[in-house]
Short mmCIF file of C-alpha atoms and ligand atoms in Angstrom, two decimals:
data_model
loop_
_atom_site.label_atom_id
_atom_site.label_comp_id
_atom_site.label_asym_id
_atom_site.label_seq_id
_atom_site.Cartn_x
_atom_site.Cartn_y
_atom_site.Cartn_z
CA MET A 1 -58.62 24.85 103.77
CA ASN A 2 -60.99 20.83 102.81
CA ILE A 3 -57.96 18.88 101.96
CA GLN A 4 -59.29 15.97 99.12
CA GLN A 5 -56.72 14.80 97.34
CA VAL A 6 -52.87 14.19 98.23
CA GLY A 7 -50.30 13.94 96.10
CA VAL A 8 -46.60 12.73 97.33
CA VAL A 9 -43.71 13.22 95.90
CA GLY A 10 -41.36 10.79 96.80
CA CYS A 11 -42.13 6.57 97.01
CA GLY A 12 -39.35 5.72 98.47
CA LEU A 13 -39.85 3.91 102.26
CA MET A 14 -41.34 6.86 103.68
CA GLY A 15 -43.14 8.09 100.37
CA SER A 16 -44.83 4.86 100.15
CA GLY A 17 -45.82 5.24 103.37
CA ILE A 18 -47.34 8.58 103.55
CA GLY A 19 -48.98 7.52 100.63
CA GLN A 20 -50.87 4.80 101.90
CA VAL A 21 -51.95 5.79 105.22
CA CYS A 22 -53.25 8.76 103.15
CA ALA A 23 -55.06 7.09 101.27
CA GLN A 24 -56.27 4.46 103.76
CA SER A 25 -58.09 8.06 105.19
CA GLY A 26 -59.94 7.89 102.85
CA TYR A 27 -58.01 10.39 100.56
CA GLN A 28 -57.65 10.78 97.21
CA VAL A 29 -53.43 9.68 96.07
CA VAL A 30 -50.89 10.29 93.63
CA VAL A 31 -47.50 9.47 93.93
CA ARG A 32 -45.08 11.00 91.86
CA GLU A 33 -41.53 9.00 91.60
CA ALA A 34 -39.07 10.19 89.02
CA ASN A 35 -39.23 7.16 86.67
CA SER A 36 -41.36 3.90 86.36
CA GLU A 37 -39.35 1.61 88.02
CA LEU A 38 -39.59 3.28 91.65
CA LEU A 39 -42.64 3.82 90.77
CA ALA A 40 -43.55 0.03 90.19
CA LYS A 41 -40.91 -1.03 93.76
CA GLY A 42 -43.05 1.76 95.80
CA THR A 43 -46.19 1.59 95.32
CA GLY A 44 -44.82 -2.53 95.05
CA ARG A 45 -43.81 -2.24 98.76
CA ILE A 46 -47.35 -0.30 99.47
CA GLU A 47 -49.11 -3.40 97.85
CA LYS A 48 -46.96 -5.55 100.33
CA PHE A 49 -47.15 -3.73 103.71
CA LEU A 50 -51.36 -3.75 102.99
CA GLN A 51 -51.38 -7.81 102.63
CA ALA A 52 -50.05 -8.06 105.32
CA GLY A 53 -52.30 -6.02 107.58
CA VAL A 54 -55.19 -8.59 105.59
CA GLU A 55 -52.83 -11.62 106.94
CA LYS A 56 -52.92 -10.15 110.02
CA GLY A 57 -56.27 -9.70 110.39
CA LYS A 58 -55.25 -5.61 110.81
CA VAL A 59 -56.51 -4.98 107.50
CA THR A 60 -59.67 -6.71 105.16
CA GLU A 61 -59.60 -7.33 101.71
CA ALA A 62 -61.85 -4.71 100.86
CA GLN A 63 -59.99 -2.70 103.13
CA LYS A 64 -56.82 -3.05 101.05
CA ARG A 65 -58.71 -2.99 97.57
CA GLU A 66 -60.06 -0.23 98.35
CA ALA A 67 -57.13 2.04 99.46
CA LEU A 68 -55.15 0.41 96.86
CA SER A 69 -57.67 1.87 93.79
CA ARG A 70 -57.35 5.12 95.34
CA ILE A 71 -53.69 5.70 95.30
CA ARG A 72 -52.55 6.53 91.02
CA GLY A 73 -48.65 6.48 90.18
CA THR A 74 -47.11 9.23 87.81
CA THR A 75 -43.50 10.08 87.02
CA SER A 76 -45.20 13.67 86.15
CA LEU A 77 -45.29 16.30 88.90
CA ASP A 78 -47.31 17.69 86.29
CA ASP A 79 -50.28 15.04 87.55
CA LEU A 80 -49.80 17.00 90.73
CA ALA A 81 -51.83 19.86 89.85
CA ALA A 82 -55.43 19.38 91.12
CA CYS A 83 -53.70 18.15 94.59
CA ASP A 84 -55.64 20.12 97.84
CA LEU A 85 -51.91 19.34 99.75
CA VAL A 86 -48.57 17.72 98.55
CA ILE A 87 -46.46 16.06 100.49
CA GLU A 88 -42.65 15.90 99.54
CA ALA A 89 -40.63 13.34 100.77
CA VAL A 90 -37.81 13.08 98.10
CA THR A 91 -33.98 12.28 98.99
CA GLU A 92 -33.01 14.55 101.61
CA ASN A 93 -30.79 16.68 99.42
CA VAL A 94 -30.77 20.32 99.74
CA GLU A 95 -30.88 21.36 96.23
CA LEU A 96 -33.64 18.43 94.63
CA LYS A 97 -36.03 19.93 97.24
CA ARG A 98 -35.66 23.55 96.25
CA GLU A 99 -36.16 22.47 92.42
CA VAL A 100 -38.95 20.32 93.48
CA PHE A 101 -40.81 22.89 95.33
CA ALA A 102 -40.01 25.87 92.60
CA THR A 103 -41.82 23.16 90.53
CA LEU A 104 -45.12 22.02 92.61
CA ASP A 105 -45.38 26.04 93.15
CA ARG A 106 -45.94 26.80 89.19
CA ILE A 107 -47.81 24.01 88.95
CA CYS A 108 -50.04 23.54 91.89
CA LYS A 109 -53.18 26.06 92.55
CA PRO A 110 -52.12 29.34 94.66
CA GLU A 111 -54.33 27.91 98.17
CA ALA A 112 -52.36 24.27 98.18
CA LEU A 113 -50.51 23.60 101.19
CA LEU A 114 -47.02 22.70 100.21
CA ALA A 115 -45.65 20.43 103.20
CA SER A 116 -42.77 17.99 103.21
CA ASN A 117 -41.58 15.95 104.90
CA THR A 118 -37.69 16.83 105.34
CA SER A 119 -36.02 15.60 108.51
CA SER A 120 -33.06 17.35 108.75
CA VAL A 121 -33.81 20.29 105.92
CA CYS A 122 -35.06 23.21 107.06
CA ILE A 123 -38.14 24.22 106.20
CA ALA A 124 -37.05 27.64 105.09
CA GLU A 125 -35.26 25.97 102.40
CA MET A 126 -37.85 25.66 101.13
CA SER A 127 -40.71 28.36 101.66
CA GLY A 128 -38.34 30.58 100.72
CA VAL A 129 -38.10 29.81 96.93
CA THR A 130 -41.92 29.35 96.52
CA LYS A 131 -44.33 32.96 96.35
CA ARG A 132 -46.49 30.51 98.84
CA PRO A 133 -44.40 30.81 102.11
CA SER A 134 -47.89 31.32 105.03
CA GLN A 135 -48.94 27.98 102.94
CA VAL A 136 -45.52 25.92 103.48
CA LEU A 137 -44.93 23.54 106.27
CA GLY A 138 -43.17 20.44 107.91
CA MET A 139 -44.51 17.81 108.03
CA HIS A 140 -42.24 14.86 109.85
CA PHE A 141 -43.49 11.14 109.19
CA PHE A 142 -41.30 8.09 111.17
CA ASN A 143 -40.20 4.44 110.01
CA PRO A 144 -42.28 3.05 109.98
CA VAL A 145 -44.75 5.04 108.89
CA PRO A 146 -48.55 3.34 108.45
CA LEU A 147 -47.82 2.32 112.25
CA MET A 148 -46.08 5.41 113.90
CA LYS A 149 -48.29 7.34 115.59
CA LEU A 150 -46.18 10.37 115.44
CA VAL A 151 -46.07 13.32 112.76
CA GLU A 152 -43.70 16.14 114.35
CA VAL A 153 -45.85 19.98 112.34
CA VAL A 154 -43.30 21.69 111.53
CA ARG A 155 -43.90 26.17 111.63
CA ALA A 156 -41.23 27.93 109.12
CA LEU A 157 -42.07 31.85 110.19
CA THR A 158 -43.35 32.68 107.63
CA THR A 159 -46.03 29.42 107.84
CA SER A 160 -49.02 31.38 109.01
CA ASP A 161 -51.72 30.26 111.31
CA ALA A 162 -54.26 28.61 109.37
CA THR A 163 -51.85 26.42 107.56
CA VAL A 164 -49.77 25.12 110.94
CA SER A 165 -54.26 24.18 112.00
CA ALA A 166 -54.61 22.46 108.58
CA GLY A 167 -51.50 20.64 108.66
CA MET A 168 -52.59 19.57 112.22
CA GLY A 169 -55.86 18.68 111.62
CA PHE A 170 -54.95 16.70 108.23
CA VAL A 171 -52.22 14.35 110.89
CA ARG A 172 -55.73 13.34 112.69
CA SER A 173 -57.52 13.06 110.07
CA LEU A 174 -55.26 10.16 110.23
CA GLY A 175 -55.22 8.82 112.33
CA LYS A 176 -51.72 9.67 113.57
CA THR A 177 -50.98 12.57 116.38
CA PRO A 178 -49.36 15.85 115.88
CA ILE A 179 -47.26 17.48 117.77
CA LEU A 180 -45.99 21.28 116.46
CA ALA A 181 -42.26 21.67 116.05
CA LYS A 182 -40.32 25.18 115.07
CA ASP A 183 -37.95 24.99 112.73
CA THR A 184 -34.74 23.81 113.78
CA PRO A 185 -32.59 21.18 113.12
CA GLY A 186 -34.01 18.01 114.60
CA PHE A 187 -36.93 19.50 115.50
CA VAL A 188 -38.12 17.56 118.60
CA VAL A 189 -37.76 13.65 118.12
CA ASN A 190 -33.82 13.61 115.77
CA LEU A 191 -32.16 16.54 118.35
CA LEU A 192 -32.90 13.94 121.09
CA LEU A 193 -32.93 10.80 119.92
CA VAL A 194 -29.36 11.31 117.51
CA PRO A 195 -26.95 11.85 120.47
CA TYR A 196 -28.89 9.02 121.99
CA LEU A 197 -27.95 7.28 118.67
CA LEU A 198 -24.79 8.40 118.69
CA ASP A 199 -24.05 7.52 122.02
CA ALA A 200 -24.66 3.98 121.83
CA VAL A 201 -21.78 3.89 119.03
CA ARG A 202 -19.45 5.12 120.73
CA ALA A 203 -20.48 2.51 123.95
CA LEU A 204 -19.61 -0.41 121.52
CA GLU A 205 -15.98 1.22 120.39
CA ARG A 206 -15.35 1.98 123.85
CA GLY A 207 -16.06 -2.18 124.64
CA VAL A 208 -18.36 -1.18 127.19
CA ALA A 209 -20.37 -4.11 125.80
CA SER A 210 -20.82 -6.12 122.27
CA VAL A 211 -23.58 -4.98 119.78
CA GLU A 212 -26.19 -7.82 121.26
CA ASP A 213 -26.22 -6.55 125.21
CA ILE A 214 -26.33 -2.80 124.16
CA ASP A 215 -29.26 -2.98 122.76
CA GLN A 216 -31.00 -6.03 125.64
CA GLY A 217 -29.84 -2.84 128.02
CA MET A 218 -32.46 -0.51 126.03
CA VAL A 219 -35.41 -2.59 125.21
CA LEU A 220 -35.35 -4.78 128.81
CA GLY A 221 -34.09 -1.70 130.80
CA CYS A 222 -35.48 1.35 129.71
CA GLY A 223 -38.93 -1.28 127.80
CA TYR A 224 -38.12 0.40 123.47
CA PRO A 225 -39.28 -1.25 121.50
CA MET A 226 -36.03 -1.81 119.73
CA GLY A 227 -31.82 -1.20 121.24
CA PRO A 228 -30.26 1.76 119.41
CA LEU A 229 -28.06 -0.17 117.36
CA THR A 230 -31.02 -2.42 115.81
CA LEU A 231 -32.73 0.98 115.28
CA LEU A 232 -29.75 2.65 113.28
CA ASP A 233 -30.17 -0.32 110.71
CA PHE A 234 -33.70 -0.31 111.11
CA VAL A 235 -33.24 3.84 109.91
CA GLY A 236 -30.12 3.21 108.00
CA ILE A 237 -26.54 4.43 109.42
CA ASP A 238 -26.16 6.97 106.10
CA THR A 239 -29.54 8.92 107.41
CA THR A 240 -28.64 9.48 111.16
CA TYR A 241 -25.12 9.78 110.19
CA TYR A 242 -26.23 12.92 107.21
CA ILE A 243 -28.58 13.84 109.28
CA ALA A 244 -25.90 14.35 113.63
CA ASN A 245 -23.30 15.88 109.86
CA ILE A 246 -26.33 18.54 110.17
CA LEU A 247 -27.31 18.66 114.21
CA PHE A 248 -23.95 19.15 114.47
CA ASP A 249 -23.19 22.07 112.26
CA GLU A 250 -25.68 23.82 113.32
CA PHE A 251 -24.89 23.63 117.15
CA LYS A 252 -21.40 22.33 117.02
CA GLU A 253 -22.07 21.08 120.25
CA THR A 254 -19.49 17.00 120.70
CA ARG A 255 -22.60 15.11 120.79
CA TYR A 256 -23.86 15.51 117.49
CA ALA A 257 -20.67 15.00 116.06
CA ALA A 258 -20.71 11.12 114.36
CA PRO A 259 -18.66 8.77 115.80
CA THR A 260 -15.77 7.54 114.13
CA LEU A 261 -16.98 4.19 113.23
CA MET A 262 -20.22 5.18 112.55
CA LYS A 263 -18.36 7.43 109.50
CA ARG A 264 -16.51 4.00 108.62
CA MET A 265 -19.59 1.89 108.04
CA VAL A 266 -20.44 5.30 106.59
CA LEU A 267 -18.10 4.51 103.90
CA ALA A 268 -18.12 0.99 103.88
CA GLY A 269 -21.22 0.80 102.98
CA HIS A 270 -22.68 -0.36 105.83
CA HIS A 271 -25.68 1.17 106.17
CA GLY A 272 -27.65 -1.74 108.03
CA ARG A 273 -31.42 -3.40 106.80
CA LYS A 274 -31.14 -1.91 103.07
CA THR A 275 -27.73 -2.61 102.75
CA GLY A 276 -27.56 -6.70 104.29
CA LYS A 277 -24.70 -5.50 106.54
CA GLY A 278 -25.03 -2.73 109.19
CA PHE A 279 -23.84 -3.93 113.30
CA TYR A 280 -26.57 -6.97 112.02
CA ASP A 281 -26.09 -9.04 108.90
CA TYR A 282 -29.14 -9.31 106.80
CA PRO A 283 -28.53 -12.50 104.10
CA GLY A 284 -30.69 -12.08 101.62
CA LYS A 285 -30.82 -8.24 101.10
N1 3HC B 1 -50.55 -3.39 108.88
C1 3HC B 1 -51.49 -2.99 109.84
N2 3HC B 1 -50.61 -3.34 110.53
C2 3HC B 1 -49.12 -4.54 111.27
C3 3HC B 1 -48.78 -4.86 109.74
C4 3HC B 1 -48.95 -4.57 108.84
N3 3HC B 1 -48.41 -4.17 107.31
N4 3HC B 1 -48.14 -4.98 109.75
C5 3HC B 1 -47.52 -5.33 111.64
N5 3HC B 1 -48.57 -4.37 112.05
C6 3HC B 1 -49.28 -3.95 113.97
C7 3HC B 1 -48.90 -5.24 114.80
O1 3HC B 1 -50.40 -5.92 113.98
C8 3HC B 1 -48.85 -4.43 115.93
O2 3HC B 1 -49.89 -4.13 116.06
P1 3HC B 1 -51.38 -4.53 117.58
O3 3HC B 1 -49.67 -3.82 118.73
O4 3HC B 1 -51.87 -4.24 117.96
O5 3HC B 1 -50.50 -5.69 118.07
C9 3HC B 1 -48.58 -2.95 115.49
O6 3HC B 1 -48.08 -3.40 114.17
C10 3HC B 1 -46.93 -4.34 116.36
O7 3HC B 1 -46.31 -5.10 115.00
P2 3HC B 1 -45.88 -6.35 115.36
O8 3HC B 1 -45.86 -6.55 115.98
O9 3HC B 1 -44.90 -7.14 113.42
O10 3HC B 1 -43.91 -5.55 115.03
P3 3HC B 1 -43.20 -4.96 116.99
O11 3HC B 1 -44.43 -5.47 117.27
O12 3HC B 1 -42.64 -5.66 115.58
O13 3HC B 1 -43.14 -3.69 115.89
C11 3HC B 1 -42.36 -1.38 115.57
C12 3HC B 1 -42.07 -2.98 115.27
C13 3HC B 1 -43.34 -1.35 115.23
C14 3HC B 1 -41.41 -1.84 114.23
C15 3HC B 1 -40.93 -1.69 116.21
O14 3HC B 1 -40.15 -2.02 116.85
C16 3HC B 1 -40.61 0.22 117.07
O15 3HC B 1 -41.88 0.70 117.60
N6 3HC B 1 -39.59 0.47 115.96
C17 3HC B 1 -39.41 1.70 116.46
C18 3HC B 1 -38.96 2.29 115.56
C19 3HC B 1 -38.78 3.93 115.86
O16 3HC B 1 -38.34 4.35 117.09
N7 3HC B 1 -38.71 5.05 114.20
C20 3HC B 1 -38.15 5.24 114.64
C21 3HC B 1 -37.35 5.97 113.60
S1 3HC B 1 -36.55 7.77 114.11
C22 3HC B 1 -37.22 8.09 112.58
O17 3HC B 1 -37.86 7.52 111.51
C23 3HC B 1 -37.63 9.79 111.92
C24 3HC B 1 -36.34 9.74 110.70
O18 3HC B 1 -36.07 11.01 110.58
C25 3HC B 1 -35.14 9.32 110.93
#
């Protein structure tokens, strides 16, 4: 499949990153958001990231301008009709995702591939509402998308070999490394990462060490780029709580059970960086 034009549904943290890396890799990109305010916020985030890249000497001014010129924003899904590949990156809500896939299936050309960036919803939920289940796959990017090298390509029961191979090729064309995973909760990375993050919260609850010392332990002792509690603030405590609940529902193993403290923090609105408070404070957010 010759992919030239890519659609991205949702221009939040993940969708804007996905749109950006596709545009930087030479694809024509159409990003869709629900309203013009969210769209302006999303495209503004792309401009800001590219500008920061220019300031760091990682991106030239010309590359920034070219990438931005390849991105078209819209609030209408109909504008994705000509795309060869559409990547859905809306919030982790099954009903919303099913609705998006049913609409995309209706408007996109028959040969187009439909991918989801979901980290927790099974791909079968989305492929099941389309008439092209062999052309539906998972494409799970990591935060921050422009910097993280990995993408999990997820093969659902119905995904064809041709779709998997097109997905793997597309990820490589973005300069990223794909790994192939089955359509099971957490795929590879979250299956291993989430219990580790939950254990860090349990260690804090038990008073094993302070927030700072737990983080320092894993950064300096294991060479991780961020400590687990910093990473939780970065990814979103609410997001991780949501994924943990999905893993627990599926496997019924205590290692996936969200700790008491985590649930209280979510209920209190302490979701991490994005709300200004998590395990650390982020003044000004
Ligand atoms: N444009 C281009 N390049 C940029 C850039 C920009 N705007 N901003 C930074 N960079 C480059 C830097 O120049 C640097 O490149 P270099 O290594 O060649 O010098 C590199 O990106 C790293 O940038 P920084 O030095 O500014 O930042 P840090 O070294 O502090 O790294 C980080 C930041 C990449 C976020 C690092 O802390 C990290 O890897 N953290 C862990 C993140 C992680 O685990 N993410 C996965 C979360 S789980 C997930 O997403 C799954 C979901 O389902 C929950």
